[in-house]
Short mmCIF file of C-alpha atoms and ligand atoms in Angstrom, two decimals:
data_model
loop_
_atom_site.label_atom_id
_atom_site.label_comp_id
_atom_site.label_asym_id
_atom_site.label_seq_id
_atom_site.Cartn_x
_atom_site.Cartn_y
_atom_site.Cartn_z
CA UNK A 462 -5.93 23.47 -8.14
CA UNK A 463 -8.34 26.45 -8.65
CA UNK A 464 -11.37 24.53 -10.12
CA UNK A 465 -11.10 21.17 -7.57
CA UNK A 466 -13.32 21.00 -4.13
CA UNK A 467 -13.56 18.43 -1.73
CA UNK A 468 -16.54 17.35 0.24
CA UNK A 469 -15.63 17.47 3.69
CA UNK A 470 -17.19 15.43 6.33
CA UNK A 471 -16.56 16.66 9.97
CA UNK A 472 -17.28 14.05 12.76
CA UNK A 473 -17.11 14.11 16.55
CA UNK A 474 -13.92 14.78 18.37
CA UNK A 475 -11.81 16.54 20.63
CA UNK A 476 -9.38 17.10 16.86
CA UNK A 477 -12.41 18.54 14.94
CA UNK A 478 -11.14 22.27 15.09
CA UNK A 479 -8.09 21.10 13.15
CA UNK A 480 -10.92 20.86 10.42
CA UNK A 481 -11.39 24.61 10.65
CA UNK A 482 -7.74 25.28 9.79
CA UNK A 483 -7.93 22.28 7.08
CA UNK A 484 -10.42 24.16 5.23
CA UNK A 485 -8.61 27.18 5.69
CA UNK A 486 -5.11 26.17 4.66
CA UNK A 487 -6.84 24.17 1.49
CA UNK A 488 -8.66 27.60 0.47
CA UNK A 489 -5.20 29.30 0.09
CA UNK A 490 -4.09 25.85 -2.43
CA UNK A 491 -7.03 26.73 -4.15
CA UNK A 492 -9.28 23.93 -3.03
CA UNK A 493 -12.94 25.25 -2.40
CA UNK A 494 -14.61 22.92 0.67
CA UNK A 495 -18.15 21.93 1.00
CA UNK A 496 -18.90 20.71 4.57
CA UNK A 497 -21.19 17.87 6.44
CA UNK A 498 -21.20 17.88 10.30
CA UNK A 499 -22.26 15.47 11.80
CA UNK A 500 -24.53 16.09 15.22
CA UNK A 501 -21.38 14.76 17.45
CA UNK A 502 -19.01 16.76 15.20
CA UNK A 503 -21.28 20.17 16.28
CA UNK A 504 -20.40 19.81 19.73
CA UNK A 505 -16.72 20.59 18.96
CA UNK A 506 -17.46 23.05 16.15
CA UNK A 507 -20.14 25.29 15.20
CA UNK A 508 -22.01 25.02 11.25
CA UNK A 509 -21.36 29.11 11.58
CA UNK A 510 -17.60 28.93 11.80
CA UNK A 511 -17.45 26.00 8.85
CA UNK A 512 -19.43 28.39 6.88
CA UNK A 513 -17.29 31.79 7.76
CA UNK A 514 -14.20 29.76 6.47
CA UNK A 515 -15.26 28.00 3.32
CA UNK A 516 -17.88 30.94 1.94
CA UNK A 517 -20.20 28.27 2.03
CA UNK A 518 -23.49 26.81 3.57
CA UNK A 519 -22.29 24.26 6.51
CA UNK A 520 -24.90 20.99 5.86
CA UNK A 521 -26.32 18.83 9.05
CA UNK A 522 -29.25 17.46 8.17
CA UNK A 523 -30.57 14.62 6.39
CA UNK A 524 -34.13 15.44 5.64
CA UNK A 525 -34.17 18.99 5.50
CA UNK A 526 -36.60 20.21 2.62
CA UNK A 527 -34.46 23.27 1.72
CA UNK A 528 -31.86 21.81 1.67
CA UNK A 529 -32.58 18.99 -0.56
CA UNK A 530 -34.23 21.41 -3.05
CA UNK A 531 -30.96 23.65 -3.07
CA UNK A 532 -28.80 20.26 -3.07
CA UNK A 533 -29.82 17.19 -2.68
CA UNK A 534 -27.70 14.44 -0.86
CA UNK A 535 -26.61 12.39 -4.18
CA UNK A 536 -25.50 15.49 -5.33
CA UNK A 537 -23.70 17.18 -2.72
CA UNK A 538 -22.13 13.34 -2.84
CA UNK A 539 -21.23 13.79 -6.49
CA UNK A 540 -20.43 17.33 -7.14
CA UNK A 541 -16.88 16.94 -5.97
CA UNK A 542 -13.31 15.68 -6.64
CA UNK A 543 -12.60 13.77 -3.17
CA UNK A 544 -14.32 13.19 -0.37
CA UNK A 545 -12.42 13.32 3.00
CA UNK A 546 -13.56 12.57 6.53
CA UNK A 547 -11.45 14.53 8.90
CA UNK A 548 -11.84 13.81 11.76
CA UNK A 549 -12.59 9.95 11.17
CA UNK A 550 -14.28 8.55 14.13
CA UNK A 551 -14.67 4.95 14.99
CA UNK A 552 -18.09 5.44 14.50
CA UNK A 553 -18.43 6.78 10.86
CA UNK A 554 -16.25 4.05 9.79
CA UNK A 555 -17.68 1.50 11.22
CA UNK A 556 -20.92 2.69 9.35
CA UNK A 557 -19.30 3.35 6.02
CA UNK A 558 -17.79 -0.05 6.24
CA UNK A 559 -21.20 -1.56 6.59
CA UNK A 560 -23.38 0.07 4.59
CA UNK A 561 -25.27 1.61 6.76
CA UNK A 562 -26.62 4.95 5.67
CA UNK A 563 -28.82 6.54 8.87
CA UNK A 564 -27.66 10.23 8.81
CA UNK A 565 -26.44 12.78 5.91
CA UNK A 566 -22.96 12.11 6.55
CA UNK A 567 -23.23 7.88 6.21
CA UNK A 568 -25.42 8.78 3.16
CA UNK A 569 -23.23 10.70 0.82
CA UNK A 570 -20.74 8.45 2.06
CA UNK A 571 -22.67 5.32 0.59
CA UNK A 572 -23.98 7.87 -2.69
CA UNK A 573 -20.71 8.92 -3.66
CA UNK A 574 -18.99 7.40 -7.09
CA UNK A 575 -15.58 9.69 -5.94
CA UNK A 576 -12.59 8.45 -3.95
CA UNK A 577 -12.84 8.79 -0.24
CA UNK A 578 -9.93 9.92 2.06
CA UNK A 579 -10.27 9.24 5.68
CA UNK A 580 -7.95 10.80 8.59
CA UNK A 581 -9.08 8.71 11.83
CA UNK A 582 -8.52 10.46 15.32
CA UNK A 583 -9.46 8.23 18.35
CA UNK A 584 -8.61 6.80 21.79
CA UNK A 585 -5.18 4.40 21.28
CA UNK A 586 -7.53 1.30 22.55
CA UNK A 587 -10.23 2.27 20.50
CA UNK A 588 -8.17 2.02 17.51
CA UNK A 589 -6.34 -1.04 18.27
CA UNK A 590 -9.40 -2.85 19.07
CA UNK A 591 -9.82 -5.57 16.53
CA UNK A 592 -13.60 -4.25 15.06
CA UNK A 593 -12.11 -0.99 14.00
CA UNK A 594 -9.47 -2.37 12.32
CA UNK A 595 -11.35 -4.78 10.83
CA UNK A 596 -13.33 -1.90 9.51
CA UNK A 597 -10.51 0.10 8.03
CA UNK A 598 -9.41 -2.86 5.92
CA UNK A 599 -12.56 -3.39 5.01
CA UNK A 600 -12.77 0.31 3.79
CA UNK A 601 -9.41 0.20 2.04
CA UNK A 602 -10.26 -2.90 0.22
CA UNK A 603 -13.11 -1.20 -0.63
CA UNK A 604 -10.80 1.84 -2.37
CA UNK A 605 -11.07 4.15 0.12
CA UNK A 606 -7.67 5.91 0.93
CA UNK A 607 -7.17 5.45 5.10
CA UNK A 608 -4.54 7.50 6.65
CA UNK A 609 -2.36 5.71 9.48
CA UNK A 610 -3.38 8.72 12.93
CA UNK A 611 0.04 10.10 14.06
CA UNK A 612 1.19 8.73 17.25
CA UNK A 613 2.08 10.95 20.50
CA UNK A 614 -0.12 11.94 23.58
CA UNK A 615 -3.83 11.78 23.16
CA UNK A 616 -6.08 14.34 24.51
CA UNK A 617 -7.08 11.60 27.21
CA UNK A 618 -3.94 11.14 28.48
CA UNK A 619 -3.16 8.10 27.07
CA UNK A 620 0.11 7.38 24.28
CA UNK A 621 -0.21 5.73 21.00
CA UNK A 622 -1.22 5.16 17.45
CA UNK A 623 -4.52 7.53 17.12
CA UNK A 624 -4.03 11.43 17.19
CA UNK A 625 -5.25 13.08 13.87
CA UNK A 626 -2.46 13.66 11.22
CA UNK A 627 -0.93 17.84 11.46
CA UNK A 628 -2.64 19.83 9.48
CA UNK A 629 0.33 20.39 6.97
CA UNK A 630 0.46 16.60 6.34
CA UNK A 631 -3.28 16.18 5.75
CA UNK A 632 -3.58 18.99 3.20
CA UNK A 633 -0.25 17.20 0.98
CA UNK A 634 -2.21 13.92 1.43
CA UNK A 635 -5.61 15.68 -0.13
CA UNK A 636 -3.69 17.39 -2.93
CA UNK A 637 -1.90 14.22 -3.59
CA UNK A 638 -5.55 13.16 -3.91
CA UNK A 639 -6.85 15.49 -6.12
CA UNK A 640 -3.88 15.59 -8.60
CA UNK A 641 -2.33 11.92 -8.50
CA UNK A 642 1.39 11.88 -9.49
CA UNK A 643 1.78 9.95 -13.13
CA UNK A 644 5.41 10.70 -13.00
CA UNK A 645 6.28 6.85 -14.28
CA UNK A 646 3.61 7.50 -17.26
CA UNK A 647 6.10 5.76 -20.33
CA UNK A 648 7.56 4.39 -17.94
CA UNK A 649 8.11 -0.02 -18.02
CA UNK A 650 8.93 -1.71 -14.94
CA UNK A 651 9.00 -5.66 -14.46
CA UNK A 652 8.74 -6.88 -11.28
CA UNK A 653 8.83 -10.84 -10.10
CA UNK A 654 6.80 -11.71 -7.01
CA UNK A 655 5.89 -14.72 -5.17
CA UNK A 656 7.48 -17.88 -4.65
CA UNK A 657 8.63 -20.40 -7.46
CA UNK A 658 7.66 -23.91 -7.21
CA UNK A 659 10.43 -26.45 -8.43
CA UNK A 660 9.29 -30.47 -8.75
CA UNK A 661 9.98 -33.84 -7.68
CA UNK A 662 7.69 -35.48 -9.46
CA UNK A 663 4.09 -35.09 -11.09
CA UNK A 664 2.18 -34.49 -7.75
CA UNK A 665 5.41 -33.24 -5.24
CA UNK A 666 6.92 -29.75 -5.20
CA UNK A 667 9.65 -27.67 -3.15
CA UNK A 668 8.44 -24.14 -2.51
CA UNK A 669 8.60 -21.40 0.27
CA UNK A 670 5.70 -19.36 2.20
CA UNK A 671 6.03 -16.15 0.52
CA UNK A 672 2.81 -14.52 -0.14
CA UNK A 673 3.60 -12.44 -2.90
CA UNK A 674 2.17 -9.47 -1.13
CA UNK A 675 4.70 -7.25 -1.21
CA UNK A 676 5.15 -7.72 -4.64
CA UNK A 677 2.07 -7.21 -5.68
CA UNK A 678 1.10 -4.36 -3.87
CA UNK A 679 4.59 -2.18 -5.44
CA UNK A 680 3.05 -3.11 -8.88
CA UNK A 681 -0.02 -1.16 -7.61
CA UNK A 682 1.88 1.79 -6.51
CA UNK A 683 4.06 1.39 -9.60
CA UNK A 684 0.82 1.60 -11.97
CA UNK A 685 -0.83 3.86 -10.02
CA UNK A 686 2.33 6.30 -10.91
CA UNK A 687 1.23 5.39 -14.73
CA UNK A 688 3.68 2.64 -15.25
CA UNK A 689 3.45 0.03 -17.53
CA UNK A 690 3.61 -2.89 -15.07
CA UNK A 691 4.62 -6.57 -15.70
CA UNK A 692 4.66 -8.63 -13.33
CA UNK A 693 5.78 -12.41 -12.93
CA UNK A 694 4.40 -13.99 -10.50
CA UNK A 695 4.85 -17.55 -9.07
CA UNK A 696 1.88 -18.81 -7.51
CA UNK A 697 -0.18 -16.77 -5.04
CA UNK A 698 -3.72 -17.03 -3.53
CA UNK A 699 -3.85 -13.15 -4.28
CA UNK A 700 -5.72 -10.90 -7.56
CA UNK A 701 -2.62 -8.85 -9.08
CA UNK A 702 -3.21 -5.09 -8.96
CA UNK A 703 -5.52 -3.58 -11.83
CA UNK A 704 -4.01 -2.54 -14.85
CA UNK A 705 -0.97 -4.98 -14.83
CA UNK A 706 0.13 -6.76 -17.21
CA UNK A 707 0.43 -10.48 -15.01
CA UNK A 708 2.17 -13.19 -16.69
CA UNK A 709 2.41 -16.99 -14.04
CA UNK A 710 4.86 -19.06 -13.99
CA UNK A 711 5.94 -22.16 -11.44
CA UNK A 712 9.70 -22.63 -11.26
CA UNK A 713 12.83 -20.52 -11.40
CA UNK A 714 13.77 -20.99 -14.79
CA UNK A 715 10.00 -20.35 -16.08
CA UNK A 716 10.51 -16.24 -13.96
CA UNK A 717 14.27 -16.68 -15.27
CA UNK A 718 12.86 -17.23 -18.88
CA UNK A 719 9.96 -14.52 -18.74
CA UNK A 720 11.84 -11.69 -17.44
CA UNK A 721 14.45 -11.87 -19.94
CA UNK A 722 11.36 -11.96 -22.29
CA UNK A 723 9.68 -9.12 -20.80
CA UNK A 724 12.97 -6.75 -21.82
CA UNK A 725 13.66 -3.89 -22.44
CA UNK A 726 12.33 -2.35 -19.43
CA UNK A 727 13.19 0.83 -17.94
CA UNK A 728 12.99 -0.96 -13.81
CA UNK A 729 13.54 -4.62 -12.78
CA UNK A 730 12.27 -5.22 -9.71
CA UNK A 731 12.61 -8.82 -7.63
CA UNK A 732 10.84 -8.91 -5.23
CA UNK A 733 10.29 -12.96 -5.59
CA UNK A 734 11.23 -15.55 -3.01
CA UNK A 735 13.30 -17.59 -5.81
CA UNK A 736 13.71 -21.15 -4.71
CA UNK A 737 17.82 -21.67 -4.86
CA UNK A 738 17.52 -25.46 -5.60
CA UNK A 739 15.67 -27.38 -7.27
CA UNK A 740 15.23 -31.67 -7.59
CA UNK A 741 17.90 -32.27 -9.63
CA UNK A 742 15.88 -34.59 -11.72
CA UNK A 743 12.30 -34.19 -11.83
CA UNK A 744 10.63 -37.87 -11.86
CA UNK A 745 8.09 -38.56 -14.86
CA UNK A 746 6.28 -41.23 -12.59
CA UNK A 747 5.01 -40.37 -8.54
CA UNK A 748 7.92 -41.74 -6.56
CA UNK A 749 6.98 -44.39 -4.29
CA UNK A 750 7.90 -45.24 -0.92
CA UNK A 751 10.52 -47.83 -0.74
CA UNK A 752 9.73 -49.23 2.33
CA UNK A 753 13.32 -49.63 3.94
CA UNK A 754 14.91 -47.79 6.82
CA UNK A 755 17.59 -46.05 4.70
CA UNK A 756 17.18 -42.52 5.07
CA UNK A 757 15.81 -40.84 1.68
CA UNK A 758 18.43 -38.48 -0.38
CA UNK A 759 17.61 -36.26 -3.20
CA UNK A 760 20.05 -34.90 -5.00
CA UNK A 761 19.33 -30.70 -5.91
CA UNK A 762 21.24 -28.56 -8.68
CA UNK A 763 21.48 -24.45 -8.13
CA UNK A 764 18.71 -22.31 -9.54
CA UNK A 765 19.58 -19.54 -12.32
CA UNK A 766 20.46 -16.30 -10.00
CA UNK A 767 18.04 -13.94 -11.70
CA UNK A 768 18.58 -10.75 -10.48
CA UNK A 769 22.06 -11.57 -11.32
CA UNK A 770 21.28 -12.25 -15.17
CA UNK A 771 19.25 -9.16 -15.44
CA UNK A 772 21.68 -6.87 -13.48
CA UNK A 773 24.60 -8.40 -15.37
CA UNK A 774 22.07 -8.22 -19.01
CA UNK A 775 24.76 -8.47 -21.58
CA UNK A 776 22.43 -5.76 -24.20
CA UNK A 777 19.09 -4.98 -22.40
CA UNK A 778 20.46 -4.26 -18.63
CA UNK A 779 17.30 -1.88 -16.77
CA UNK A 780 18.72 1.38 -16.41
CA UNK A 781 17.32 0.60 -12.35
CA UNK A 782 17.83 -3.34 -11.23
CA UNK A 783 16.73 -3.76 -7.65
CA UNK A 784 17.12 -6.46 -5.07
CA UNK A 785 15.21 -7.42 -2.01
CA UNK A 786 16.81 -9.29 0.92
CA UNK A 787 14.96 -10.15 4.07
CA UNK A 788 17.44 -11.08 6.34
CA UNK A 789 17.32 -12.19 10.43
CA UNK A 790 20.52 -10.29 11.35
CA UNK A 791 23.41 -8.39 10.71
CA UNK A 792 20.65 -6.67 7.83
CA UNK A 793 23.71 -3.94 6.63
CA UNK A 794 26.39 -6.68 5.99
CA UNK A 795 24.65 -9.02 4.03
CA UNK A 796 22.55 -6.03 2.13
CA UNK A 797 25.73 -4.80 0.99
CA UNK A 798 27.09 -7.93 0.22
CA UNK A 799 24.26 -9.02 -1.74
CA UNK A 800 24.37 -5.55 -3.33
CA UNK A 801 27.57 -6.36 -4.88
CA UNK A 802 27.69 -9.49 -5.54
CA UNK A 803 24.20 -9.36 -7.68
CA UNK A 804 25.95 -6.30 -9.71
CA UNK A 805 22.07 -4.68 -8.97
CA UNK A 806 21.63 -0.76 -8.23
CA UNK A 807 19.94 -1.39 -5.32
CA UNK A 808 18.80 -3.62 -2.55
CA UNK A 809 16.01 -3.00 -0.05
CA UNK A 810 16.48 -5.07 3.03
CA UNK A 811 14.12 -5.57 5.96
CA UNK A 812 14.35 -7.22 9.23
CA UNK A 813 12.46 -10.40 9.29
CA UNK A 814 13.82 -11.31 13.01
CA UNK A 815 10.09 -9.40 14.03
CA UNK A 816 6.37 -9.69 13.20
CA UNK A 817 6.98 -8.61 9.78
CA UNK A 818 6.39 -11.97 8.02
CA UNK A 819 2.66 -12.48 7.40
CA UNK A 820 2.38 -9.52 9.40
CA UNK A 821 0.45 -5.76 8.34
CA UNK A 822 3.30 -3.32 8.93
CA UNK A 823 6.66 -3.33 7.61
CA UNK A 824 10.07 -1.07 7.53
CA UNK A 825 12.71 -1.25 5.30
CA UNK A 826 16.40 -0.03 4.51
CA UNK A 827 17.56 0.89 0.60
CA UNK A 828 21.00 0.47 0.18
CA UNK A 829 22.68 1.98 -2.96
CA UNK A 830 25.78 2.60 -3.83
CA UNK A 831 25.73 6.11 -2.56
CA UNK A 832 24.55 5.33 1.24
CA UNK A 833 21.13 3.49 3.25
CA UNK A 834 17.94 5.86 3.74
CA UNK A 835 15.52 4.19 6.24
CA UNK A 836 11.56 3.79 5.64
CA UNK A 837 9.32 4.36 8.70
CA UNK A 838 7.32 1.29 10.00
CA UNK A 839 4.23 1.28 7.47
CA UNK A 840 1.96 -0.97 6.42
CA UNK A 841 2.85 -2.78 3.61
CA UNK A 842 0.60 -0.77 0.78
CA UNK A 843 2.86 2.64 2.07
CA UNK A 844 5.93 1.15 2.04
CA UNK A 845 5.06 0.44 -1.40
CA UNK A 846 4.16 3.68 -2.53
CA UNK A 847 7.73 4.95 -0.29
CA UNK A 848 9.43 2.75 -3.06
CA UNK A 849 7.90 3.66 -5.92
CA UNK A 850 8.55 7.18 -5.24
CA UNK A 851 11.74 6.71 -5.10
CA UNK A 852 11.80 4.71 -8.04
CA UNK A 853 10.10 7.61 -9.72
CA UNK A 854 13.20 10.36 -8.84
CA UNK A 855 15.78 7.62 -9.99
CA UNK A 856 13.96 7.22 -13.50
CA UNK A 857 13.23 11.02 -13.89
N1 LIG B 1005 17.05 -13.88 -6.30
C1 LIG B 1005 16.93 -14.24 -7.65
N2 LIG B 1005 17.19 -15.51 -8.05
C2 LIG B 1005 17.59 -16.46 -7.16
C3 LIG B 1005 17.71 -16.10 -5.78
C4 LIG B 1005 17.43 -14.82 -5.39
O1 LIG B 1005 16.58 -13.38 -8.46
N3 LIG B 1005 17.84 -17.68 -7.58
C5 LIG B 1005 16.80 -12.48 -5.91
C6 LIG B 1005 15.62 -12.29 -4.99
O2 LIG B 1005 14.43 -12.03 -5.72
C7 LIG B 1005 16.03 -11.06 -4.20
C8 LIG B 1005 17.54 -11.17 -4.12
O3 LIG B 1005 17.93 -12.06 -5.18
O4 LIG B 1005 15.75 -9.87 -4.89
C9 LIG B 1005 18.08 -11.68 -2.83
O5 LIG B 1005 17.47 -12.92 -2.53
P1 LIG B 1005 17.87 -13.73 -1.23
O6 LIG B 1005 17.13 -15.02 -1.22
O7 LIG B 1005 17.79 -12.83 -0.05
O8 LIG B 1005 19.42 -13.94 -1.52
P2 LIG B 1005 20.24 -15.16 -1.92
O9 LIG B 1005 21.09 -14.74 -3.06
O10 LIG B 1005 19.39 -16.37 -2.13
O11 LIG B 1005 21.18 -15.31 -0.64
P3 LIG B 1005 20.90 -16.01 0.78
O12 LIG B 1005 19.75 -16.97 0.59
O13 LIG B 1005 22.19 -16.65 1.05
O14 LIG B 1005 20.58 -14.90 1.74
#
């Protein structure tokens, strides 16, 4: 880590000193830091203590001649490996999220071509309220890396989601950063997300509400390990992940079909809301309403099990086959049923009894063969990445 630096950008709050031992902590990693305070941020700390720590001049100012001889704001913006704002406030995102450029903090925030880390520290209400989070997605959709604030007692008294992350945690987050684990580089993994769709006829189908969200955003986490991702989607309103290899398909037996064809792989992943049934004949002609008061029956034959047929592969079985299962209750019988009755290595269950469905956060449960390890609750882009890390160990 010897040649990487960060820009740091200190704004105002009560957790800006944890800055001071940030800077500190990254200096013994290796990690030189170059600083911005903001004018709220200098009310907690002073631009002579930022400089003591990092060997470095402490920058405030926009329009300040020397400084924009010695360094001008594109490059101070440029001349790094990361960017993090630590402390985030509710301000600085807001701004970043917008555009808006009115100070030299907002500035190299909208001049910089590098990643962006932010660590937000706020009141609870402040970061519940519906404008900041509407700016945080907006900033993660937007590439930016967002930590969730720890929860606990907040300087004002008050308990919740908001406190800034310890220090320990935010320095493995920055390295992480700076040196991005490619531990799945060689590695293939095929992954099926989304619903299927199964017809009646040309213009009828029977489907189910999944989003393919989940799904999709493993394969990012997956490829952003250096996977080589395929992923078989039914249909979804959402863009697959960068760097995928996507290949669309409608019903059961078209996912049943491609992931057999997508073989050998070193994962399979299924993370799709397979319909069970389908019509059992699909009609070449729109049916048409008959008219009478007899009740209407259709007749529907089983859909191919396909985790089954890939965990059960007669010559290209995954070395990994995994399951999902979201279940409303009794989540440990039925994950270890499903667990053996699919033959797969392992299934990760979640309780859909709660907001989860639809919902931003999500916790999960893997059960293997050897026991259950528990997620946190997450959002749905970390669970993700809590997977794919541990798909990561079992393939290495
Ligand atoms: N699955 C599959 N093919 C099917 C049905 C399910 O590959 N025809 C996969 C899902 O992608 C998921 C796992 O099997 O990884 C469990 O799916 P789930 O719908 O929870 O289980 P079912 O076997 O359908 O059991 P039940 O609906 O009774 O809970």
């Amino acid at each position: 880590m010897s040649d990487r630096s960060i820009l740091l950008i200190i704004t105002g709050g009560v957790a800006a000193f944890k800055s001071l031992e940030l800077i500190r902590e990254l200096g013994r990693a290796g990690v030189k830091s170059r600083v911005i305070l903001t004018k709220a941020a200098q009310e907690f700390v002073t631009p002579l203590s930022v400089s003591a720590l990092s060997g470095e001049k402490c920058f405030t100012e926009l329009f300040d001649l020397n400084d924009e001889s010695e360094m001008g704001h594109i490059e101070l913006s440029r001349s790094t490996d990361l960017v993090v704002v630590c402390p985030a406030s509710a301000d600085i995102m807001g701004k970043a999220a917008n555009g808006l450029a009115n100070d030299l903090a907002s500035t190299a925030l909208l001049a910089t071509d590098k990643q962006v880390l932010y660590a937000p520290a706020m009141n609870v209400r402040m970061w519940q309220h519906p404008a900041v989070q509407r700016n945080v997605e907006t900033l993660r959709a937007d590439g930016a890396i967002v930590l969730e604030p720890d929860e606990g007692v907040m300087a004002c008294g008050e308990f919740g989601p908001g406190r800034l992350p310890e220090v320990s945690r935010l320095k493995e987050e920055i390295l992480f950063a700076l040196a991005p684990d490619k531990s799945l580089a060689g590695k293939h993994i095929v992954i099926t997300a989304g619903p299927t769709r199964e017809p009646i006829d040309p213009v009828r189908y029977i489907s189910n509400h999944s989003s393919g969200r989940q799904g999709y955003a493993i394969a990012a986490s997956l490829r952003a390990k250096g996977a080589d991702v395929t992923l078989i989607s039914g249909p979804v309103s959402i863009a697959p992940p960068d760097g995928v290899e996507l290949v669309k398909v409608e019903t059961a037996r078209e996912m049943l079909a491609a992931s057999e064809a997508a073989l050998p792989a070193n994962a399979f992943i299924s993370v799709a809301a397979v319909a069970d049934w389908r019509p059992a004949s699909e009609s070449d002609t729109k049916l048409k309403l008959k008219g009478g008061e007899e009740p209407v029956t259709m007749a529907f034959a089983e859909n191919p099990d396909i985790l089954k047929a890939i965990s059960n592969h007669a010559s290209q079985r995954p070395d990994l086959v995994i399951g999902f299962a979201a279940e409303t209750h009794e989540l440990h019988k039925h994950a270890q049923g499903k667990l053996a009755r699919k033959g797969c290595d392992w299934i990760i269950a979640n309780d859909v009894s709660g907001d989860v469905m639809g919902g931003e956060n999500n916790e999960v449960t893997l059960f293997s063969k050897s026991g259950a390890e528990a997620s946190p609750r997450m959002t749905k882009s970390r669970i993700a990445d809590w997977i794919a890390e541990r798909i990561a160990k079992a393939l290495s």
